Coordinates of C-alpha atoms in Angstrom, one line a residue:
M1045 CA 2.9 -4.9 52.6
L1046 CA 2.5 -8.4 54.3
K1047 CA 1.3 -6.6 57.5
R1048 CA -1.2 -4.6 55.7
I1049 CA -2.6 -8.0 54.2
R1050 CA -2.9 -9.6 57.7
K1051 CA -4.4 -6.5 59.2
W1052 CA -6.8 -6.4 56.3
I1053 CA -7.8 -10.0 57.0
L1054 CA -8.7 -9.3 60.6
I1055 CA -10.7 -6.2 59.6
I1056 CA -12.9 -8.2 57.2
S1057 CA -13.3 -11.4 59.2
I1058 CA -14.5 -10.0 62.5
P1059 CA -17.5 -8.1 61.4
L1060 CA -18.2 -10.6 58.7
A1061 CA -18.4 -13.4 61.2
T1062 CA -20.9 -11.7 63.5
A1063 CA -23.0 -10.5 60.7
L1064 CA -23.6 -13.3 58.3
S1065 CA -25.2 -16.7 58.6
F1066 CA -23.1 -19.8 59.9
G1067 CA -22.9 -21.0 56.1
F1068 CA -21.3 -17.6 55.2
V1069 CA -19.1 -17.7 58.2
D1070 CA -17.6 -21.0 57.0
S1071 CA -17.0 -19.3 53.6
Y1072 CA -15.4 -16.3 54.9
F1073 CA -13.2 -18.3 57.4
E1074 CA -11.9 -20.3 54.5
L1075 CA -11.2 -17.0 52.6
S1076 CA -9.5 -15.4 55.6
K1077 CA -7.4 -18.6 56.4
N1078 CA -6.2 -18.9 53.0
L1079 CA -5.2 -15.2 52.6
D1080 CA -3.2 -15.7 55.9
V1081 CA -1.5 -18.8 54.3
F1082 CA -0.9 -16.8 51.1
A1083 CA 0.7 -13.8 53.0
T1084 CA 2.8 -16.1 55.0
L1085 CA 4.1 -18.1 51.9
L1086 CA 4.8 -15.0 50.3
R1087 CA 6.9 -13.6 53.2
E1088 CA 8.9 -16.8 53.7
L1089 CA 9.5 -17.0 49.9
N1090 CA 10.8 -13.4 50.0
T1091 CA 13.1 -14.2 52.8
Y1092 CA 14.4 -17.7 51.9
Y1093 CA 14.2 -18.1 48.1
V1094 CA 17.8 -18.5 46.6
D1095 CA 17.4 -15.5 44.2
D1096 CA 15.7 -12.2 44.7
I1097 CA 12.2 -12.2 43.7
K1098 CA 9.8 -9.7 42.4
P1099 CA 6.8 -10.1 44.7
G1100 CA 4.6 -7.7 42.5
E1101 CA 5.1 -9.8 39.4
L1102 CA 4.5 -13.2 41.4
I1103 CA 1.3 -11.9 42.9
K1104 CA 0.1 -10.6 39.4
K1105 CA 0.7 -13.9 38.0
G1106 CA -1.0 -15.5 40.8
I1107 CA -4.2 -13.3 40.2
D1108 CA -4.2 -13.9 36.7
E1109 CA -4.2 -17.7 37.0
M1110 CA -6.8 -17.6 39.8
L1111 CA -9.1 -15.7 37.7
N1112 CA -8.5 -17.7 34.6
T1113 CA -10.1 -20.7 36.5
L1114 CA -13.5 -19.0 36.8
D1115 CA -14.3 -17.4 33.1
P1116 CA -12.5 -15.4 30.4
Y1117 CA -14.4 -12.3 31.4
T1118 CA -13.1 -11.7 35.0
E1119 CA -10.0 -9.8 34.9
F1120 CA -7.6 -7.8 36.9
Y1121 CA -6.1 -4.5 35.9
A1122 CA -2.9 -3.1 37.3
E1123 CA -2.6 0.5 37.8
S1124 CA -0.5 0.8 34.6
D1125 CA -3.3 -1.0 32.6
I1126 CA -6.1 1.4 33.5
E1127 CA -5.7 3.8 30.6
D1128 CA -6.0 0.7 28.1
Y1129 CA -9.0 -0.3 30.1
R1130 CA -10.4 3.1 29.8
M1131 CA -10.2 3.0 26.2
M1132 CA -11.8 -0.3 26.0
V1133 CA -14.8 1.0 27.8
T1134 CA -15.0 4.6 26.3
G1135 CA -13.5 4.1 23.0
Q1136 CA -11.2 7.1 23.7
Y1137 CA -7.6 7.5 24.2
G1138 CA -4.8 10.1 23.7
G1139 CA -2.7 9.2 20.6
I1140 CA -2.1 9.8 16.8
G1141 CA -5.1 7.8 15.6
C1142 CA -4.0 4.8 13.6
L1143 CA -4.1 1.0 13.8
I1144 CA -0.5 -0.7 13.7
R1145 CA 0.6 -4.1 12.7
Q1146 CA 3.8 -6.2 12.9
K1147 CA 6.1 -6.7 9.9
G1148 CA 9.3 -8.6 10.8
D1149 CA 11.4 -6.8 13.1
Y1150 CA 9.4 -3.6 12.6
V1151 CA 5.9 -2.1 13.4
M1152 CA 4.0 -0.5 10.4
V1153 CA 1.2 1.7 9.8
G1154 CA -2.0 -0.7 9.5
E1155 CA -4.6 2.0 8.9
P1156 CA -5.0 5.6 10.0
Y1157 CA -8.1 6.8 11.6
E1158 CA -9.9 9.4 9.2
G1159 CA -9.7 12.9 10.5
F1160 CA -7.0 12.2 13.4
P1161 CA -3.3 13.2 13.6
A1162 CA -1.8 10.4 11.7
Q1163 CA -4.0 10.8 8.7
K1164 CA -3.8 14.5 8.7
A1165 CA 0.0 14.3 8.8
G1166 CA 0.1 12.1 5.7
L1167 CA 0.9 9.0 7.2
M1168 CA -0.3 6.0 5.1
S1169 CA -1.0 2.3 5.6
G1170 CA 2.2 0.4 4.9
D1171 CA 4.6 3.1 6.3
I1172 CA 7.3 1.5 8.4
I1173 CA 7.9 3.1 11.6
S1174 CA 11.8 3.4 12.3
E1175 CA 11.9 5.7 15.2
I1176 CA 9.8 7.4 17.7
D1177 CA 11.2 10.5 19.5
G1178 CA 14.7 9.6 18.3
K1179 CA 14.6 6.0 19.7
P1180 CA 14.9 2.9 17.3
I1181 CA 12.1 0.7 17.6
K1182 CA 13.5 -2.4 15.7
G1183 CA 12.6 -5.5 17.5
K1184 CA 9.7 -4.0 19.3
T1185 CA 6.2 -5.3 19.3
T1186 CA 3.0 -3.5 18.4
A1187 CA 2.2 -3.4 22.2
D1188 CA 5.6 -1.5 22.7
V1189 CA 5.1 0.8 19.8
S1190 CA 1.4 1.3 21.0
K1191 CA 2.5 2.6 24.4
L1192 CA 5.1 5.0 22.7
L1193 CA 2.7 6.5 20.4
K1194 CA -0.1 7.2 23.1
G1195 CA 0.1 9.8 25.5
Q1196 CA -1.7 12.9 26.8
A1197 CA -3.7 15.0 24.2
N1198 CA -1.8 18.2 23.0
T1199 CA 1.6 16.6 23.5
S1200 CA 3.8 16.0 20.7
V1201 CA 5.7 12.9 19.4
K1202 CA 8.2 12.6 16.5
V1203 CA 8.0 9.6 14.1
L1204 CA 10.6 8.5 11.6
V1205 CA 9.2 6.8 8.7
E1206 CA 10.1 4.6 5.8
R1207 CA 7.8 4.6 2.9
G1208 CA 7.8 2.6 -0.5
G1209 CA 10.6 0.2 0.3
N1210 CA 13.2 2.4 -0.9
K1211 CA 15.0 3.0 2.4
K1212 CA 14.3 6.7 2.2
T1213 CA 12.9 8.2 5.6
F1214 CA 11.2 11.3 6.5
E1215 CA 10.2 12.5 9.9
V1216 CA 6.8 13.8 11.1
T1217 CA 5.8 15.6 14.2
L1218 CA 2.4 14.7 15.5
V1219 CA 0.4 16.5 18.2
R1220 CA -1.5 13.9 20.0
E1221 CA -5.4 14.2 20.3
E1222 CA -8.0 12.6 22.3
I1223 CA -9.1 9.9 19.9
K1224 CA -12.6 8.8 19.7
I1225 CA -13.1 5.3 18.0
K1226 CA -16.6 5.4 16.0
N1227 CA -19.0 2.7 16.9
V1228 CA -20.8 3.3 13.6
P1229 CA -18.2 3.6 11.1
Y1230 CA -20.4 3.6 8.1
Y1231 CA -24.1 4.1 7.3
G1232 CA -26.0 4.8 3.9
V1233 CA -28.7 3.5 1.8
V1234 CA -28.4 0.1 -0.2
G1235 CA -30.5 -1.7 -2.9
D1236 CA -33.0 0.6 -4.7
G1237 CA -32.2 3.5 -2.2
S1238 CA -35.3 2.9 0.0
V1239 CA -33.3 0.6 2.5
G1240 CA -31.3 1.9 5.2
Y1241 CA -28.0 0.1 6.2
I1242 CA -26.1 0.9 9.7
K1243 CA -23.0 -0.9 10.6
L1244 CA -22.2 -1.1 14.3
T1245 CA -18.7 -2.2 15.4
G1246 CA -18.8 -1.8 19.0
F1247 CA -20.8 -0.7 22.3
T1248 CA -18.7 1.9 23.9
E1249 CA -20.0 5.1 25.3
N1250 CA -22.3 6.9 23.0
A1251 CA -22.9 3.9 20.6
A1252 CA -26.6 4.3 21.1
K1253 CA -26.3 8.1 20.3
E1254 CA -24.5 7.1 17.0
V1255 CA -27.1 4.8 16.0
K1256 CA -29.9 7.0 16.6
T1257 CA -28.2 9.8 14.9
A1258 CA -27.6 7.4 11.7
F1259 CA -30.9 6.2 11.8
Q1260 CA -32.6 9.8 11.9
E1261 CA -30.5 10.9 9.1
L1262 CA -31.4 8.0 7.0
K1263 CA -35.3 8.7 7.7
G1264 CA -35.1 12.4 7.3
K1265 CA -32.6 12.7 4.3
N1266 CA -33.0 9.5 2.5
N1267 CA -36.5 8.8 3.3
I1268 CA -35.8 5.1 4.0
Q1269 CA -38.7 2.6 4.3
S1270 CA -36.8 -0.3 6.0
L1271 CA -33.4 -1.0 7.7
I1272 CA -30.6 -3.4 7.8
F1273 CA -28.7 -3.3 11.1
D1274 CA -25.4 -5.3 10.8
L1275 CA -24.0 -6.6 14.0
R1276 CA -21.7 -9.1 12.4
D1277 CA -18.3 -9.4 14.2
N1278 CA -19.3 -7.1 16.9
G1279 CA -18.2 -8.6 20.3
G1280 CA -20.2 -6.5 22.4
G1281 CA -19.6 -3.7 25.1
L1282 CA -21.6 -1.8 27.4
L1283 CA -25.0 -3.1 28.4
K1284 CA -26.6 0.3 28.7
E1285 CA -25.7 1.2 25.1
S1286 CA -27.3 -2.0 24.0
V1287 CA -30.6 -1.2 26.0
D1288 CA -30.7 2.4 24.6
I1289 CA -30.1 1.0 21.0
V1290 CA -33.3 -1.4 21.4
N1291 CA -35.0 1.6 22.8
T1292 CA -34.7 3.4 19.5
F1293 CA -36.8 0.8 18.0
V1294 CA -39.4 -0.2 20.8
S1295 CA -42.0 1.6 22.9
K1296 CA -41.2 3.5 26.0
D1297 CA -41.4 1.2 29.2
Q1298 CA -40.9 -1.9 27.2
E1299 CA -38.8 -4.5 29.0
I1300 CA -35.6 -5.1 27.2
V1301 CA -33.4 -7.2 29.4
Q1302 CA -32.9 -8.5 32.8
Q1303 CA -29.7 -9.1 34.8
K1304 CA -29.7 -11.5 37.9
G1305 CA -26.8 -12.5 40.0
K1306 CA -25.9 -13.7 43.6
V1307 CA -26.2 -10.3 45.0
K1308 CA -29.8 -9.5 44.8
E1309 CA -29.3 -5.7 45.2
M1310 CA -27.5 -5.8 41.9
N1311 CA -30.3 -7.3 40.0
R1312 CA -31.9 -5.0 37.4
T1313 CA -34.7 -4.8 34.9
H1314 CA -33.9 -2.7 31.9
K1315 CA -36.8 -0.9 30.4
A1316 CA -36.9 1.5 27.5
L1317 CA -36.7 4.9 29.2
Y1318 CA -37.3 7.1 26.1
A1319 CA -39.7 7.8 23.3
P1320 CA -38.5 5.6 20.3
V1321 CA -37.6 7.0 16.9
D1322 CA -39.6 4.3 15.1
T1323 CA -41.8 1.2 16.3
S1324 CA -42.9 0.1 12.9
M1325 CA -40.2 0.1 10.3
P1326 CA -39.3 -3.2 9.0
I1327 CA -35.7 -4.2 10.4
I1328 CA -33.3 -7.1 9.6
I1329 CA -30.5 -7.7 12.1
L1330 CA -27.4 -9.3 10.7
T1331 CA -25.5 -11.6 13.0
N1332 CA -22.7 -14.2 12.9
K1333 CA -20.8 -16.4 15.1
N1334 CA -18.7 -13.5 16.4
S1335 CA -21.7 -11.4 17.5
A1336 CA -21.7 -11.5 20.9
S1337 CA -22.7 -10.0 24.5
A1338 CA -24.4 -6.6 23.9
S1339 CA -24.9 -7.6 20.3
E1340 CA -26.8 -10.6 21.6
I1341 CA -29.0 -8.2 23.9
V1342 CA -29.8 -6.3 20.8
S1343 CA -30.6 -9.0 18.4
G1344 CA -32.2 -11.4 21.0
S1345 CA -34.5 -8.7 22.4
L1346 CA -35.6 -7.5 19.1
Q1347 CA -36.3 -11.2 18.1
D1348 CA -38.2 -11.9 21.4
L1349 CA -40.4 -8.6 20.8
D1350 CA -40.9 -9.8 17.1
R1351 CA -39.5 -6.4 16.3
G1352 CA -37.4 -7.6 13.5
V1353 CA -36.0 -10.5 11.6
V1354 CA -32.4 -11.9 12.5
L1355 CA -30.6 -13.1 9.5
G1356 CA -27.1 -14.9 9.3
Q1357 CA -25.6 -17.4 11.6
R1358 CA -26.0 -18.2 15.3
T1359 CA -24.3 -15.8 17.7
F1360 CA -21.4 -16.6 20.1
G1361 CA -23.6 -17.4 23.2
K1362 CA -22.3 -14.9 25.9
G1363 CA -25.1 -14.2 28.5
L1364 CA -22.9 -12.8 31.3
V1365 CA -22.7 -9.4 32.6
Q1366 CA -19.6 -7.9 34.0
Q1367 CA -19.2 -4.9 36.4
T1368 CA -16.0 -2.9 37.2
I1369 CA -15.0 -2.8 41.0
Q1370 CA -12.3 -0.3 42.2
L1371 CA -9.5 -2.0 44.1
S1372 CA -6.6 -0.6 46.2
Y1373 CA -3.6 1.3 44.9
G1374 CA -5.4 2.5 41.7
T1375 CA -6.2 -1.3 40.4
Q1376 CA -9.4 -2.4 39.3
M1377 CA -11.2 -5.7 38.7
K1378 CA -13.7 -6.6 35.9
V1379 CA -15.9 -9.2 37.4
T1380 CA -18.8 -11.3 36.2
T1381 CA -21.8 -10.3 38.4
A1382 CA -24.8 -11.7 36.7
K1383 CA -26.4 -13.4 33.8
Y1384 CA -28.9 -11.5 31.5
Y1385 CA -32.3 -12.5 30.2
T1386 CA -34.0 -11.3 27.2
P1387 CA -37.7 -10.5 27.2
S1388 CA -38.9 -14.0 26.6
G1389 CA -36.9 -15.1 29.8
R1390 CA -34.1 -17.0 28.1
C1391 CA -30.4 -16.6 28.9
I1392 CA -28.4 -17.5 25.9
Q1393 CA -25.1 -18.3 27.6
E1394 CA -23.8 -21.2 25.9
L1395 CA -20.8 -22.4 28.1
D1396 CA -21.0 -23.7 31.6
Y1397 CA -17.8 -22.2 33.5
I1398 CA -18.8 -23.8 36.8
H1399 CA -19.1 -27.5 35.8
K1400 CA -16.0 -27.8 33.7
S1401 CA -14.6 -31.0 32.3
T1402 CA -11.8 -33.0 33.8
S1403 CA -9.4 -31.2 31.6
G1404 CA -10.5 -27.9 32.9
K1405 CA -12.6 -26.8 29.7
A1406 CA -15.9 -25.1 30.0
E1407 CA -18.6 -27.5 28.9
H1408 CA -21.7 -26.6 26.5
I1409 CA -25.0 -26.6 28.2
P1410 CA -26.4 -30.2 27.6
D1411 CA -29.5 -30.5 25.3
S1412 CA -31.5 -31.8 28.1
L1413 CA -31.3 -28.7 29.9
I1414 CA -32.1 -26.4 27.1
R1415 CA -35.7 -24.9 27.8
E1416 CA -38.1 -23.6 25.4
F1417 CA -39.5 -19.8 25.6
K1418 CA -42.0 -17.9 23.5
T1419 CA -41.4 -14.5 21.8
K1420 CA -44.1 -11.9 21.7
N1421 CA -46.2 -13.5 18.9
G1422 CA -45.7 -17.1 20.3
R1423 CA -42.8 -18.3 18.3
S1424 CA -40.5 -20.8 19.9
V1425 CA -37.0 -19.8 20.9
Y1426 CA -34.4 -21.6 23.2
D1427 CA -32.0 -20.7 25.9
G1428 CA -28.3 -21.9 26.4
S1429 CA -27.1 -21.6 22.6
G1430 CA -26.9 -18.1 21.5
I1431 CA -29.3 -16.2 19.3
Y1432 CA -30.3 -18.5 16.4
P1433 CA -31.3 -16.4 13.3
D1434 CA -34.8 -16.5 11.9
I1435 CA -33.1 -17.1 8.5
T1436 CA -29.9 -19.1 8.6
L1437 CA -27.3 -18.6 5.8
E1438 CA -24.0 -20.2 5.5
P1439 CA -21.1 -17.7 6.0
R1440 CA -19.0 -16.9 3.1
Q1441 CA -16.1 -19.3 2.8
Y1442 CA -12.7 -18.4 1.4
A1443 CA -10.2 -20.6 -0.4
L1444 CA -7.1 -21.7 1.2
I1445 CA -5.0 -19.9 -1.5
T1446 CA -6.9 -16.6 -0.7
A1447 CA -6.2 -17.0 3.2
T1448 CA -2.6 -17.7 2.5
I1449 CA -2.1 -14.7 0.1
V1450 CA -3.9 -12.6 3.0
A1451 CA -1.9 -13.9 5.8
K1452 CA 1.6 -13.4 3.8
N1453 CA 0.4 -9.6 3.7
Y1454 CA 0.6 -9.8 -0.1
I1455 CA -2.9 -8.1 -0.6
F1456 CA -2.0 -5.4 1.9
D1457 CA 1.5 -4.9 0.2
Y1458 CA 0.0 -4.8 -3.3
A1459 CA -2.5 -2.3 -2.0
T1460 CA 0.5 -0.1 -0.5
K1461 CA 2.2 -0.3 -4.0
Y1462 CA -1.0 0.7 -5.8
R1463 CA -1.6 3.7 -3.5
L1464 CA 1.9 5.1 -4.1
S1465 CA 1.4 4.9 -7.9
R1466 CA -2.2 6.5 -8.1
A1467 CA -3.2 9.8 -6.4
S1468 CA -7.0 8.8 -6.7
I1469 CA -9.6 6.3 -7.5
P1470 CA -13.4 6.4 -8.0
A1471 CA -15.6 6.3 -5.1
S1472 CA -15.3 2.9 -3.1
K1473 CA -18.7 1.8 -4.2
D1474 CA -17.6 2.1 -7.8
F1475 CA -14.0 1.0 -7.7
A1476 CA -13.1 -2.1 -9.5
L1477 CA -9.8 -3.3 -10.7
T1478 CA -9.3 -3.4 -14.6
E1479 CA -8.1 -6.8 -16.1
D1480 CA -4.7 -5.2 -16.7
E1481 CA -4.6 -4.1 -13.0
Y1482 CA -5.2 -7.8 -11.7
K1483 CA -2.7 -9.1 -14.2
D1484 CA -0.2 -6.5 -12.5
F1485 CA -1.2 -8.1 -9.2
L1486 CA -0.4 -11.7 -10.5
Q1487 CA 3.0 -10.3 -11.6
F1488 CA 3.7 -8.9 -8.3
L1489 CA 3.0 -12.3 -7.0
S1490 CA 5.2 -14.0 -9.3
D1491 CA 8.4 -13.9 -7.2
K1492 CA 6.5 -14.6 -3.8
T1493 CA 6.0 -18.1 -2.2
Y1494 CA 2.5 -18.7 -0.7
E1495 CA 2.6 -22.6 -0.1
Y1496 CA -0.4 -24.1 1.4
T1497 CA -1.7 -27.7 1.7
T1498 CA -5.2 -28.7 0.7
K1499 CA -7.2 -31.4 2.3
S1500 CA -6.7 -33.7 -0.8
E1501 CA -2.9 -33.5 -0.3
K1502 CA -3.2 -34.3 3.4
S1503 CA -5.6 -37.3 2.7
F1504 CA -3.1 -38.5 0.0
E1505 CA -0.1 -38.4 2.4
E1506 CA -2.2 -40.3 4.9
L1507 CA -3.1 -42.8 2.2
K1508 CA 0.4 -43.2 1.4
K1509 CA 1.3 -43.8 5.0
N1510 CA -1.4 -46.4 5.6
A1511 CA -0.7 -48.2 2.3
E1512 CA 3.1 -48.5 3.1
S1513 CA 2.4 -49.9 6.5
E1514 CA 0.0 -52.4 5.0
K1515 CA 2.5 -53.4 2.2
Y1516 CA 0.2 -52.2 -0.5
F1517 CA 1.8 -49.1 -1.7
D1518 CA 4.3 -50.6 -4.2
S1519 CA 1.3 -52.1 -6.2
M1520 CA -0.6 -48.7 -6.5
K1521 CA 2.5 -46.3 -6.6
A1522 CA 1.8 -45.6 -10.4
E1523 CA -1.9 -44.7 -9.8
Y1524 CA -1.0 -42.7 -6.8
D1525 CA 1.7 -40.6 -8.5
T1526 CA -0.8 -39.9 -11.4
L1527 CA -3.4 -38.7 -9.0
K1528 CA -1.0 -36.6 -7.1
S1529 CA 0.2 -34.8 -10.2
K1530 CA -3.3 -34.0 -11.2
I1531 CA -3.9 -32.3 -7.7
A1532 CA -0.8 -30.4 -8.1
A1533 CA -1.9 -29.4 -11.7
N1534 CA -5.2 -28.2 -10.3
K1535 CA -3.7 -26.5 -7.4
K1536 CA -1.8 -24.4 -9.9
E1537 CA -5.2 -23.1 -11.2
D1538 CA -6.4 -21.8 -7.9
I1539 CA -5.1 -18.3 -8.6
S1540 CA -7.5 -18.2 -11.5
K1541 CA -10.1 -20.5 -10.1
Y1542 CA -10.6 -18.1 -7.1
K1543 CA -9.9 -14.9 -8.8
A1544 CA -13.2 -13.3 -7.9
E1545 CA -12.7 -13.5 -4.1
I1546 CA -9.3 -12.5 -4.4
K1547 CA -10.1 -9.4 -6.4
D1548 CA -12.9 -8.6 -4.1
L1549 CA -10.4 -8.5 -1.0
L1550 CA -8.0 -6.5 -3.2
E1551 CA -10.5 -3.9 -3.9
E1552 CA -11.6 -3.5 -0.5
E1553 CA -7.9 -3.2 0.6
I1554 CA -7.0 -0.5 -1.9
A1555 CA -10.3 1.4 -1.3
S1556 CA -9.2 1.6 2.5
R1557 CA -6.1 3.4 1.4
Y1558 CA -8.1 6.3 -0.2
F1559 CA -11.4 6.3 1.8
Y1560 CA -10.2 4.5 5.1
Q1561 CA -12.5 2.3 7.2
R1562 CA -15.8 3.6 5.6
G1563 CA -14.1 3.0 2.2
R1564 CA -13.3 -0.6 3.1
L1565 CA -16.9 -1.3 4.3
E1566 CA -18.5 0.4 1.4
S1567 CA -16.6 -1.7 -1.0
S1568 CA -17.2 -4.8 1.0
L1569 CA -21.0 -4.4 0.7
R1570 CA -20.9 -4.7 -3.3
D1571 CA -20.5 -8.6 -3.1
D1572 CA -22.2 -9.3 0.4
N1573 CA -24.5 -12.2 0.0
E1574 CA -26.2 -11.8 3.3
L1575 CA -26.8 -8.2 2.6
K1576 CA -28.4 -9.2 -0.8
E1577 CA -30.5 -11.7 0.9
S1578 CA -31.6 -9.3 3.6
I1579 CA -32.6 -6.7 0.9
R1580 CA -34.8 -9.5 -0.8
V1581 CA -36.4 -10.5 2.4
I1582 CA -37.1 -6.9 3.6
H1583 CA -38.8 -6.1 0.1
D1584 CA -41.0 -9.2 0.4
E1585 CA -43.6 -7.8 2.7
Q1586 CA -45.7 -11.1 2.9
L1587 CA -42.4 -13.1 3.8
Y1588 CA -41.3 -10.5 6.4
K1589 CA -44.8 -10.7 8.2
S1590 CA -44.9 -14.5 8.0
I1591 CA -41.4 -14.9 9.7
L1592 CA -42.7 -12.5 12.6
S1593 CA -46.0 -14.1 12.9
G1594 CA -44.5 -17.6 13.2
K1595 CA -46.1 -19.1 10.1
G1596 CA -45.1 -22.5 8.9
Q1597 CA -41.3 -23.1 9.3
Y1598 CA -40.9 -19.9 11.3
K1599 CA -42.9 -21.0 14.1
V1600 CA -39.6 -22.4 15.7
I1601 CA -36.3 -20.7 15.7
G1602 CA -33.4 -23.2 16.5
K1603 CA -33.8 -26.6 18.0
P1604 CA -32.0 -28.2 20.8
G1605 CA -29.2 -30.3 19.5
E1606 CA -28.5 -28.0 16.6
T1607 CA -24.8 -27.0 16.6
Q1608 CA -22.9 -24.1 15.2
A1609 CA -21.2 -24.1 11.8
K1610 CA -18.6 -26.6 11.3
A1611 CA -15.0 -26.1 12.3
N1612 CA -12.6 -25.4 9.5
T1613 CA -11.3 -29.0 9.5
E1614 CA -14.9 -30.2 8.8
E1615 CA -15.6 -27.5 5.9
E1616 CA -15.8 -28.0 2.3
E1617 CA -12.5 -28.9 0.4
G1618 CA -10.1 -26.1 0.2
V1619 CA -12.2 -23.4 1.8
I1620 CA -12.3 -21.6 5.1
D1621 CA -14.7 -19.1 7.1
E1622 CA -12.7 -16.0 6.6
P1623 CA -9.1 -15.1 5.5
V1624 CA -6.4 -15.5 8.2
I1625 CA -5.2 -12.1 9.2
P1626 CA -1.4 -11.9 9.9
E1627 CA -2.0 -10.5 13.3
S1628 CA -3.3 -12.6 16.3
K1629 CA -7.2 -12.2 16.8
D1630 CA -8.6 -12.7 20.2
K1631 CA -11.8 -14.7 19.7
K1632 CA -13.0 -14.0 23.1
P1633 CA -15.8 -11.7 22.8
A1634 CA -14.3 -8.3 23.4
D1635 CA -16.6 -6.3 25.6
A1636 CA -14.7 -3.3 24.0
P1637 CA -12.1 -2.9 21.2
K1638 CA -8.8 -4.9 21.5
K1639 CA -6.9 -3.6 18.3
K1640 CA -3.6 -2.1 18.9
G1641 CA -3.7 1.7 18.3
G1642 CA -1.4 4.6 18.4

């Protein structure tokens, strides 16, 4: 292996040295010199280190750490990871079709995908997986189990399942299929029936086709007069799909996005290549802080072209483009090759990964370098800070007690119990827990622990420490104890105080047990304040036109110096942005889905 590396160094260094300018010669000399040093180091390490080493693991670790110094999106994929990478790009894989999640030493079914082997075989959310093909899986992670459940289509896998907590098990044999994860898990009509709604969760292959099909059906069958396009929590994906989605709503030959990088031959201007479906229907695009990458191309382009109103929160701010490069021995690298620019000419990349702080963290683009650009109608927009919405709304915030109950899996577990006791429920848009059923949930919680510490309690502990250190505490102890007991009493009322939001999450989780992902989404729309505001705005023709024409306060969209929503520690007392899910969440924009599936 070391001989091949040294030989490769000679092969690339000689022609490059003669073909490139002297500046590049110096660069490639540094490259070849350091490759030689690395190869020599590895050879001597392999020879002299006191214990046997694994060169492959060392090199993989070295590659990963090297790429981490660049940006979070440049990644190396070993040959064993290629299938997972293919799934992230295409949304397809061979398996049984379900999400899985950790529960103690075991892995359980999180949610079956409707219409695929797990659901067709009768597996349900909450089922504990005990064995796979006769092998116990106690102690294994979701990643371990995911690999065991995946495989070539038309091959079989036996799964031993425990259901209902009674330790009774049953075995199912599933025939794997080619699983295709939908980019559009739900679409329908909202409000008075004249407003269409499309939820887009990814930008894998055929995302644009799914959006176009949904839009055409809503126009043809439902005769919608306006559209709400939901990109919230969509981490992005393929640039081509984002261009084709914008093409659905703008005229042919319209410039949508440019990509510019170091290699000039790879620079591109992406235009609408096809006839649009509709260029005049009012559109509202919903975004939040997790809308990233391809989501920002769609929202930013439609905003720059004054084709739709963006509503919600400022987006993530990822203006970088990655391409996949084939390497030797079946490996691949996803590398950042360019930045993208929306039709106004702005790049919305927020973090500077080249000029990092002394601690190694990427820095925000300074306000002094943020520039102004103009939309088609002359509205002011800015680069370097994601996509600011035309109408900014505060995100829904959840109480600490709600987040704790979710994190402890109590809502998930109660929904499992509920599903086992009832064969059916009304349609998800109509389903609501009765008072008796909510009381049953409270009874379910009665022997559970869900401790959490409020900001008031933290402040009181800090007050006590400071007062003790300054010798004031003895004189104020009585008042301190009284206030602390009042806080504790109020805290006990949280389960009643935040009943509405807890009940909403319960109903969404239960709806998913009968109607899967589309049921969860449909249930969540009933109490979606951002959706309600979108419907209000889209029905107000004068307001909608005023926004796009830049009248009054809508002349300037976002200003340098404005920041994203406050961090959780700075939020209103006792609330957070979203319930904490008990699985780890990768906050890096996922240019593809990253959920563990089987």
